[in-house]
mmCIF file of C-alpha atoms in Angstrom:
data_model
loop_
_atom_site.group_PDB
_atom_site.id
_atom_site.type_symbol
_atom_site.label_atom_id
_atom_site.label_comp_id
_atom_site.label_asym_id
_atom_site.label_seq_id
_atom_site.Cartn_x
_atom_site.Cartn_y
_atom_site.Cartn_z
ATOM 1 C CA MET A 1 -1.497 37.580 0.490
ATOM 2 C CA LYS A 2 0.612 38.534 -2.512
ATOM 3 C CA ILE A 3 1.243 35.937 -5.230
ATOM 4 C CA LEU A 4 3.758 36.144 -8.096
ATOM 5 C CA VAL A 5 2.473 34.481 -11.269
ATOM 6 C CA THR A 6 5.168 33.754 -13.860
ATOM 7 C CA GLY A 7 3.798 33.453 -17.381
ATOM 8 C CA GLY A 8 0.684 35.167 -16.097
ATOM 9 C CA THR A 9 -0.496 36.498 -19.468
ATOM 10 C CA GLY A 10 -0.527 32.999 -20.965
ATOM 11 C CA TYR A 11 -3.549 30.769 -21.354
ATOM 12 C CA ILE A 12 -3.637 29.036 -17.965
ATOM 13 C CA GLY A 13 -1.783 31.820 -16.159
ATOM 14 C CA SER A 14 -4.290 34.509 -17.121
ATOM 15 C CA HIS A 15 -7.278 32.436 -15.973
ATOM 16 C CA THR A 16 -5.476 31.719 -12.705
ATOM 17 C CA CYS A 17 -4.891 35.452 -12.180
ATOM 18 C CA VAL A 18 -8.648 36.014 -12.520
ATOM 19 C CA GLU A 19 -9.458 33.326 -9.947
ATOM 20 C CA LEU A 20 -6.786 34.614 -7.536
ATOM 21 C CA LEU A 21 -8.160 38.157 -7.753
ATOM 22 C CA ASN A 22 -11.725 36.877 -7.313
ATOM 23 C CA ARG A 23 -10.636 35.241 -4.050
ATOM 24 C CA GLY A 24 -8.962 38.377 -2.722
ATOM 25 C CA TYR A 25 -5.298 37.724 -3.453
ATOM 26 C CA GLU A 26 -2.938 40.456 -4.620
ATOM 27 C CA VAL A 27 -1.340 39.458 -7.925
ATOM 28 C CA VAL A 28 1.949 40.394 -9.598
ATOM 29 C CA VAL A 29 2.741 38.976 -13.044
ATOM 30 C CA PHE A 30 5.817 38.696 -15.177
ATOM 31 C CA ASP A 31 5.922 37.353 -18.707
ATOM 32 C CA ASN A 32 8.197 37.756 -21.716
ATOM 33 C CA LEU A 33 5.139 37.790 -24.045
ATOM 34 C CA TYR A 34 6.721 35.106 -26.241
ATOM 35 C CA ASN A 35 3.404 33.314 -26.667
ATOM 36 C CA SER A 36 0.898 35.835 -25.277
ATOM 37 C CA LYS A 37 -0.208 39.442 -25.672
ATOM 38 C CA ILE A 38 0.012 42.437 -23.340
ATOM 39 C CA ASP A 39 -3.700 43.261 -23.756
ATOM 40 C CA VAL A 40 -4.436 40.261 -21.510
ATOM 41 C CA VAL A 41 -3.550 42.489 -18.528
ATOM 42 C CA ASP A 42 -6.410 44.856 -19.412
ATOM 43 C CA LYS A 43 -8.774 41.937 -19.982
ATOM 44 C CA ILE A 44 -8.036 40.535 -16.522
ATOM 45 C CA LYS A 45 -8.832 43.959 -15.063
ATOM 46 C CA LYS A 46 -12.045 44.184 -17.100
ATOM 47 C CA ILE A 47 -13.250 40.796 -15.834
ATOM 48 C CA THR A 48 -12.346 41.294 -12.174
ATOM 49 C CA GLY A 49 -12.427 45.075 -11.714
ATOM 50 C CA LYS A 50 -9.030 44.715 -10.006
ATOM 51 C CA GLU A 51 -5.498 45.722 -10.933
ATOM 52 C CA ILE A 52 -2.521 43.449 -11.403
ATOM 53 C CA THR A 53 1.065 44.655 -11.477
ATOM 54 C CA PHE A 54 2.816 43.560 -14.683
ATOM 55 C CA TYR A 55 6.533 43.274 -15.493
ATOM 56 C CA LYS A 56 8.008 42.267 -18.822
ATOM 57 C CA ALA A 57 10.806 39.905 -17.853
ATOM 58 C CA ASP A 58 12.480 36.782 -19.216
ATOM 59 C CA MET A 59 13.513 33.921 -16.950
ATOM 60 C CA ARG A 60 16.642 33.333 -18.998
ATOM 61 C CA ASP A 61 17.800 36.815 -17.973
ATOM 62 C CA LYS A 62 18.000 36.634 -14.197
ATOM 63 C CA GLU A 63 18.588 40.352 -13.743
ATOM 64 C CA SER A 64 15.430 41.220 -15.694
ATOM 65 C CA MET A 65 13.485 39.438 -12.937
ATOM 66 C CA ARG A 66 15.314 41.043 -10.023
ATOM 67 C CA PRO A 67 13.195 44.261 -9.882
ATOM 68 C CA VAL A 68 10.091 42.086 -9.369
ATOM 69 C CA PHE A 69 11.597 40.706 -6.146
ATOM 70 C CA GLU A 70 13.170 44.013 -5.120
ATOM 71 C CA GLU A 71 9.838 45.820 -5.230
ATOM 72 C CA HIS A 72 7.536 43.154 -3.706
ATOM 73 C CA THR A 73 7.443 40.600 -0.901
ATOM 74 C CA PHE A 74 5.658 37.453 -2.026
ATOM 75 C CA ASP A 75 3.859 34.800 -0.017
ATOM 76 C CA ALA A 76 4.150 32.293 -2.871
ATOM 77 C CA VAL A 77 5.004 31.887 -6.555
ATOM 78 C CA ILE A 78 2.853 30.106 -9.134
ATOM 79 C CA HIS A 79 5.233 29.151 -11.933
ATOM 80 C CA PHE A 80 3.699 28.766 -15.407
ATOM 81 C CA ALA A 81 6.366 30.385 -17.598
ATOM 82 C CA GLY A 82 7.907 27.962 -20.085
ATOM 83 C CA LEU A 83 7.754 26.569 -23.600
ATOM 84 C CA LYS A 84 5.122 23.863 -23.941
ATOM 85 C CA ALA A 85 4.747 22.327 -27.418
ATOM 86 C CA VAL A 86 5.531 18.604 -27.586
ATOM 87 C CA GLY A 87 6.289 18.553 -31.325
ATOM 88 C CA GLU A 88 8.474 21.659 -31.200
ATOM 89 C CA SER A 89 10.417 20.231 -28.262
ATOM 90 C CA VAL A 90 11.350 17.187 -30.365
ATOM 91 C CA GLU A 91 12.608 19.517 -33.121
ATOM 92 C CA LYS A 92 14.316 22.033 -30.807
ATOM 93 C CA PRO A 93 15.371 20.223 -27.629
ATOM 94 C CA LEU A 94 18.187 22.643 -26.787
ATOM 95 C CA LEU A 95 15.755 25.573 -26.785
ATOM 96 C CA TYR A 96 13.434 23.726 -24.378
ATOM 97 C CA TYR A 97 16.154 22.715 -21.939
ATOM 98 C CA GLN A 98 17.712 26.168 -22.028
ATOM 99 C CA ASN A 99 14.440 28.005 -21.494
ATOM 100 C CA ASN A 100 12.578 25.722 -19.106
ATOM 101 C CA ILE A 101 15.424 24.408 -16.952
ATOM 102 C CA THR A 102 17.829 27.364 -16.868
ATOM 103 C CA GLY A 103 14.976 29.845 -16.574
ATOM 104 C CA THR A 104 13.464 28.045 -13.597
ATOM 105 C CA LEU A 105 16.834 27.793 -11.863
ATOM 106 C CA ASN A 106 17.251 31.562 -12.259
ATOM 107 C CA LEU A 107 13.793 32.093 -10.773
ATOM 108 C CA CYS A 108 14.516 29.803 -7.817
ATOM 109 C CA GLU A 109 17.850 31.479 -7.097
ATOM 110 C CA LEU A 110 15.996 34.792 -6.739
ATOM 111 C CA MET A 111 13.264 33.176 -4.623
ATOM 112 C CA ASN A 112 15.954 31.798 -2.329
ATOM 113 C CA GLU A 113 17.772 35.127 -2.159
ATOM 114 C CA TYR A 114 14.600 37.042 -1.282
ATOM 115 C CA GLN A 115 13.293 34.413 1.173
ATOM 116 C CA CYS A 116 10.221 33.338 -0.820
ATOM 117 C CA LYS A 117 10.363 29.546 -0.620
ATOM 118 C CA LYS A 118 6.809 28.564 -1.570
ATOM 119 C CA ILE A 119 6.243 27.488 -5.182
ATOM 120 C CA ILE A 120 3.371 25.898 -7.099
ATOM 121 C CA PHE A 121 4.824 24.369 -10.252
ATOM 122 C CA SER A 122 2.907 23.925 -13.472
ATOM 123 C CA SER A 123 3.841 20.341 -14.306
ATOM 124 C CA SER A 124 2.151 17.996 -16.737
ATOM 125 C CA ALA A 125 0.746 14.529 -17.277
ATOM 126 C CA THR A 126 3.607 14.069 -19.756
ATOM 127 C CA VAL A 127 5.782 13.028 -16.773
ATOM 128 C CA TYR A 128 3.896 9.707 -16.753
ATOM 129 C CA GLY A 129 5.321 8.862 -20.187
ATOM 130 C CA SER A 130 3.258 6.161 -21.898
ATOM 131 C CA PRO A 131 1.304 4.725 -18.937
ATOM 132 C CA LYS A 132 0.663 0.990 -18.874
ATOM 133 C CA THR A 133 -2.840 1.509 -17.460
ATOM 134 C CA VAL A 134 -5.366 4.314 -16.909
ATOM 135 C CA PRO A 135 -6.599 6.182 -14.935
ATOM 136 C CA ILE A 136 -3.296 7.562 -13.674
ATOM 137 C CA THR A 137 -2.566 8.119 -9.986
ATOM 138 C CA GLU A 138 0.238 10.263 -8.582
ATOM 139 C CA ASP A 139 2.341 7.251 -7.575
ATOM 140 C CA PHE A 140 2.618 5.873 -11.133
ATOM 141 C CA PRO A 141 6.135 5.310 -12.548
ATOM 142 C CA LEU A 142 7.565 8.419 -14.200
ATOM 143 C CA SER A 143 9.183 8.631 -17.621
ATOM 144 C CA THR A 144 8.968 10.846 -20.668
ATOM 145 C CA THR A 145 8.518 10.476 -24.403
ATOM 146 C CA ASN A 146 9.647 13.947 -25.506
ATOM 147 C CA PRO A 147 11.988 16.787 -24.410
ATOM 148 C CA TYR A 148 9.094 18.982 -23.210
ATOM 149 C CA GLY A 149 8.038 16.247 -20.796
ATOM 150 C CA SER A 150 11.655 15.710 -19.795
ATOM 151 C CA THR A 151 11.983 19.356 -18.739
ATOM 152 C CA LYS A 152 8.890 18.993 -16.543
ATOM 153 C CA LEU A 153 10.158 15.790 -14.947
ATOM 154 C CA MET A 154 13.639 17.234 -14.361
ATOM 155 C CA LEU A 155 12.167 20.342 -12.760
ATOM 156 C CA GLU A 156 9.957 18.227 -10.498
ATOM 157 C CA GLY A 157 13.134 16.520 -9.276
ATOM 158 C CA ILE A 158 15.070 19.767 -8.905
ATOM 159 C CA LEU A 159 12.299 21.477 -6.925
ATOM 160 C CA SER A 160 11.858 18.413 -4.727
ATOM 161 C CA ASP A 161 15.594 18.373 -3.998
ATOM 162 C CA PHE A 162 15.386 21.933 -2.606
ATOM 163 C CA CYS A 163 13.203 20.626 0.207
ATOM 164 C CA VAL A 164 15.767 18.100 1.470
ATOM 165 C CA PRO A 165 18.435 20.410 2.987
ATOM 166 C CA ASP A 166 16.137 23.396 3.560
ATOM 167 C CA GLU A 167 12.919 22.676 5.433
ATOM 168 C CA GLU A 168 11.541 26.158 4.700
ATOM 169 C CA TRP A 169 10.840 25.174 1.094
ATOM 170 C CA SER A 170 7.300 24.133 0.185
ATOM 171 C CA VAL A 171 6.651 22.752 -3.287
ATOM 172 C CA VAL A 172 3.315 21.788 -4.846
ATOM 173 C CA LEU A 173 3.609 19.952 -8.165
ATOM 174 C CA LEU A 174 0.396 20.132 -10.201
ATOM 175 C CA ARG A 175 0.332 17.559 -12.988
ATOM 176 C CA TYR A 176 -2.430 18.582 -15.274
ATOM 177 C CA PHE A 177 -3.963 17.005 -18.220
ATOM 178 C CA ASN A 178 -5.387 18.777 -21.312
ATOM 179 C CA PRO A 179 -6.864 22.223 -20.655
ATOM 180 C CA ILE A 180 -9.427 23.554 -23.111
ATOM 181 C CA GLY A 181 -12.261 26.075 -22.890
ATOM 182 C CA ALA A 182 -12.173 29.794 -22.172
ATOM 183 C CA HIS A 183 -13.478 32.355 -19.709
ATOM 184 C CA GLU A 184 -17.248 32.774 -19.978
ATOM 185 C CA SER A 185 -16.784 36.483 -20.782
ATOM 186 C CA GLY A 186 -15.123 35.545 -24.062
ATOM 187 C CA LEU A 187 -12.230 37.854 -23.187
ATOM 188 C CA LEU A 188 -9.682 35.201 -22.223
ATOM 189 C CA GLY A 189 -8.905 31.969 -24.014
ATOM 190 C CA GLU A 190 -6.179 30.065 -25.816
ATOM 191 C CA SER A 191 -4.769 32.222 -28.576
ATOM 192 C CA PRO A 192 -1.312 30.926 -29.527
ATOM 193 C CA ASN A 193 0.969 32.782 -31.904
ATOM 194 C CA GLY A 194 1.304 30.888 -35.215
ATOM 195 C CA ILE A 195 -0.160 27.455 -36.036
ATOM 196 C CA PRO A 196 -1.696 25.862 -32.925
ATOM 197 C CA ASN A 197 -0.105 22.820 -31.307
ATOM 198 C CA ASN A 198 -3.123 21.984 -29.149
ATOM 199 C CA LEU A 199 -6.380 20.454 -30.346
ATOM 200 C CA MET A 200 -9.005 23.039 -29.397
ATOM 201 C CA PRO A 201 -7.247 26.127 -30.861
ATOM 202 C CA TYR A 202 -6.723 24.067 -34.022
ATOM 203 C CA ILE A 203 -10.463 23.277 -34.144
ATOM 204 C CA MET A 204 -11.217 26.974 -33.560
ATOM 205 C CA GLN A 205 -9.123 28.044 -36.550
ATOM 206 C CA VAL A 206 -11.014 25.565 -38.747
ATOM 207 C CA ALA A 207 -14.358 26.723 -37.323
ATOM 208 C CA VAL A 208 -13.683 30.417 -38.087
ATOM 209 C CA GLY A 209 -12.334 29.591 -41.565
ATOM 210 C CA LYS A 210 -8.635 30.334 -40.999
ATOM 211 C CA LEU A 211 -7.697 26.727 -41.778
ATOM 212 C CA PRO A 212 -9.484 24.419 -44.256
ATOM 213 C CA GLU A 213 -9.492 21.314 -42.072
ATOM 214 C CA LEU A 214 -8.288 19.775 -38.831
ATOM 215 C CA GLY A 215 -5.297 17.471 -38.987
ATOM 216 C CA VAL A 216 -5.844 14.413 -36.791
ATOM 217 C CA PHE A 217 -2.448 12.946 -35.959
ATOM 218 C CA GLY A 218 -2.844 9.182 -36.094
ATOM 219 C CA ASN A 219 -5.941 6.935 -36.229
ATOM 220 C CA ASP A 220 -4.211 3.630 -35.511
ATOM 221 C CA TYR A 221 -3.748 3.909 -31.756
ATOM 222 C CA ASP A 222 -5.141 1.169 -29.503
ATOM 223 C CA THR A 223 -8.193 3.246 -28.545
ATOM 224 C CA PRO A 224 -11.931 2.884 -29.330
ATOM 225 C CA ASP A 225 -11.757 4.936 -32.555
ATOM 226 C CA GLY A 226 -7.996 4.820 -33.167
ATOM 227 C CA THR A 227 -7.358 8.456 -32.234
ATOM 228 C CA GLY A 228 -5.532 9.618 -29.126
ATOM 229 C CA VAL A 229 -7.497 9.734 -25.861
ATOM 230 C CA ARG A 230 -6.902 12.548 -23.362
ATOM 231 C CA ASP A 231 -8.410 14.008 -20.192
ATOM 232 C CA TYR A 232 -9.768 17.401 -21.291
ATOM 233 C CA ILE A 233 -10.345 19.855 -18.446
ATOM 234 C CA HIS A 234 -11.915 23.312 -18.511
ATOM 235 C CA VAL A 235 -9.228 25.935 -17.993
ATOM 236 C CA VAL A 236 -11.312 27.694 -15.315
ATOM 237 C CA ASP A 237 -11.508 24.446 -13.323
ATOM 238 C CA LEU A 238 -7.746 24.131 -13.704
ATOM 239 C CA ALA A 239 -7.205 27.713 -12.554
ATOM 240 C CA LYS A 240 -9.307 27.115 -9.447
ATOM 241 C CA GLY A 241 -7.116 24.111 -8.649
ATOM 242 C CA HIS A 242 -4.109 26.419 -8.513
ATOM 243 C CA VAL A 243 -5.895 28.804 -6.159
ATOM 244 C CA ASN A 244 -6.795 25.924 -3.834
ATOM 245 C CA ALA A 245 -3.130 24.878 -3.922
ATOM 246 C CA VAL A 246 -2.060 28.280 -2.521
ATOM 247 C CA GLN A 247 -3.428 27.320 0.901
ATOM 248 C CA LYS A 248 -1.546 24.023 0.703
ATOM 249 C CA VAL A 249 1.795 25.518 -0.318
ATOM 250 C CA THR A 250 1.690 28.300 2.277
ATOM 251 C CA GLY A 251 0.453 26.044 5.081
ATOM 252 C CA THR A 252 2.895 23.155 4.719
ATOM 253 C CA THR A 253 6.502 22.378 3.857
ATOM 254 C CA GLY A 254 8.023 19.650 1.720
ATOM 255 C CA VAL A 255 6.644 18.304 -1.545
ATOM 256 C CA ASN A 256 2.987 17.645 -2.418
ATOM 257 C CA ILE A 257 1.891 16.279 -5.796
ATOM 258 C CA TYR A 258 -1.572 16.363 -7.400
ATOM 259 C CA ASN A 259 -3.216 15.380 -10.673
ATOM 260 C CA LEU A 260 -5.623 18.000 -11.982
ATOM 261 C CA GLY A 261 -7.993 16.321 -14.415
ATOM 262 C CA THR A 262 -11.605 15.203 -14.738
ATOM 263 C CA GLY A 263 -11.009 11.452 -14.656
ATOM 264 C CA ASN A 264 -12.664 11.052 -18.077
ATOM 265 C CA GLY A 265 -10.907 10.168 -21.331
ATOM 266 C CA TYR A 266 -12.112 11.553 -24.681
ATOM 267 C CA SER A 267 -10.668 10.843 -28.122
ATOM 268 C CA VAL A 268 -9.828 13.500 -30.704
ATOM 269 C CA LEU A 269 -12.920 12.514 -32.694
ATOM 270 C CA ASP A 270 -15.059 12.653 -29.512
ATOM 271 C CA ILE A 271 -13.996 16.300 -29.151
ATOM 272 C CA VAL A 272 -14.751 17.077 -32.783
ATOM 273 C CA LYS A 273 -18.238 15.542 -32.443
ATOM 274 C CA ALA A 274 -18.910 17.318 -29.135
ATOM 275 C CA PHE A 275 -17.879 20.655 -30.618
ATOM 276 C CA GLU A 276 -20.112 20.166 -33.654
ATOM 277 C CA GLU A 277 -23.090 19.213 -31.456
ATOM 278 C CA ALA A 278 -22.585 22.035 -28.950
ATOM 279 C CA ASN A 279 -22.139 24.794 -31.514
ATOM 280 C CA GLY A 280 -23.739 23.608 -34.772
ATOM 281 C CA VAL A 281 -20.482 24.060 -36.686
ATOM 282 C CA LYS A 282 -19.052 21.371 -38.964
ATOM 283 C CA ILE A 283 -15.332 20.583 -38.534
ATOM 284 C CA PRO A 284 -13.837 18.831 -41.587
ATOM 285 C CA TYR A 285 -10.752 16.774 -40.758
ATOM 286 C CA SER A 286 -8.164 14.520 -42.371
ATOM 287 C CA ILE A 287 -5.955 11.850 -40.870
ATOM 288 C CA LYS A 288 -2.238 12.650 -40.688
ATOM 289 C CA PRO A 289 0.737 10.561 -39.558
ATOM 290 C CA ARG A 290 1.298 10.192 -35.823
ATOM 291 C CA ARG A 291 3.246 13.019 -34.169
ATOM 292 C CA ALA A 292 6.603 12.282 -32.584
ATOM 293 C CA GLY A 293 6.311 12.007 -28.808
ATOM 294 C CA ASP A 294 2.535 11.429 -28.677
ATOM 295 C CA ILE A 295 0.977 8.529 -26.751
ATOM 296 C CA ALA A 296 -2.272 6.585 -27.143
ATOM 297 C CA GLU A 297 -4.182 7.194 -23.921
ATOM 298 C CA CYS A 298 -3.849 9.418 -20.883
ATOM 299 C CA TYR A 299 -6.401 10.394 -18.246
ATOM 300 C CA ALA A 300 -6.303 11.128 -14.539
ATOM 301 C CA ASN A 301 -7.465 9.753 -11.272
ATOM 302 C CA PRO A 302 -8.067 13.126 -9.532
ATOM 303 C CA LYS A 303 -9.119 11.687 -6.150
ATOM 304 C CA LYS A 304 -6.100 12.984 -4.197
ATOM 305 C CA ALA A 305 -6.741 16.609 -5.240
ATOM 306 C CA LYS A 306 -10.347 16.284 -4.097
ATOM 307 C CA GLU A 307 -9.346 14.856 -0.718
ATOM 308 C CA GLU A 308 -6.417 17.170 0.079
ATOM 309 C CA LEU A 309 -7.137 20.380 -1.865
ATOM 310 C CA GLY A 310 -10.925 20.276 -1.739
ATOM 311 C CA TRP A 311 -10.953 20.607 -5.514
ATOM 312 C CA GLU A 312 -12.688 18.798 -8.342
ATOM 313 C CA ALA A 313 -13.575 19.717 -11.920
ATOM 314 C CA GLN A 314 -17.084 21.119 -12.392
ATOM 315 C CA TYR A 315 -17.491 21.851 -16.113
ATOM 316 C CA ASP A 316 -18.513 19.208 -18.657
ATOM 317 C CA LEU A 317 -17.309 18.743 -22.233
ATOM 318 C CA ARG A 318 -20.233 20.647 -23.757
ATOM 319 C CA ARG A 319 -19.430 23.701 -21.625
ATOM 320 C CA MET A 320 -15.756 23.470 -22.647
ATOM 321 C CA CYS A 321 -16.781 23.491 -26.323
ATOM 322 C CA GLU A 322 -19.307 26.336 -25.930
ATOM 323 C CA ASP A 323 -16.859 28.581 -24.083
ATOM 324 C CA SER A 324 -14.089 27.863 -26.597
ATOM 325 C CA TRP A 325 -16.349 28.807 -29.510
ATOM 326 C CA ARG A 326 -17.545 32.021 -27.841
ATOM 327 C CA PHE A 327 -13.935 33.124 -27.365
ATOM 328 C CA ALA A 328 -13.021 32.218 -30.942
ATOM 329 C CA LYS A 329 -15.941 34.196 -32.410
ATOM 330 C CA MET A 330 -15.198 37.246 -30.281
ATOM 331 C CA ASN A 331 -11.479 37.224 -31.088
ATOM 332 C CA GLN A 332 -11.215 35.900 -34.638
ATOM 333 C CA GLY A 333 -10.036 39.246 -36.029
ATOM 334 C CA GLN A 334 -7.018 39.345 -33.719
#
């Protein structure tokens, strides 16, 4: 089977490419390299010993994607490509709507034209807004607290609507929580351009001495230590969830929705402490004002994914911290 991975040189996309190749799938990637680097293609090959076909293309330019569909016949698409920073989306909403919504519509028009109607969509726990209770199940009310989340929720609705008039469409919506960690080889991990928006890359930059301290955004939430609580999941576990979803999307039609998380909530300070204990590195931090669009507490009930996809997270928090630190040490000069 041949799978197209959009945004396949990004953090989650690259790990998913590795897991797809390890399970015998043929993989084609396109990415505009806005928040990733081309050397990831070579790293994927080094880890797996297998080739991927790479195209530089931008979803906002439909014709730049056309050669990908002209030259290949795909069994399914795994769609990661998109902008993903909550804070930036509040500051630049037009950019997020233009990129994430318009880009995905362009992609789907080509999928429709070339008769590839199976898509696994990289959604997010942000579609649950500020949940009244935790853990979160897939049937919770949906709302958003920031434009990034709004683009995910809108796209879930758009993709679901495709399935109503055309029964050939199959859509799997994967709502995942907070990926951290890195590949055990140390070759792949989260390496954003510029100042990190996510917690673990921020901790890494403090640990290697690039930044003097970690900024903790808010310590007055209604949580055990006042800092935000999230469901942190190892990126390799998350990638394997996408591979399991390939069988679902190619074997069914209609819409299927799954949470991908561990079912455990950890605060920002829990992560700092776990990192320090796992790696023997002190992480100084200071409390900053809350970030626009952030919520107090968010973690998954992942039972449905276990029952229907045969998937559950395997790696614990210590392993997430160890793998993150290995990647940071091996790549701090880049």
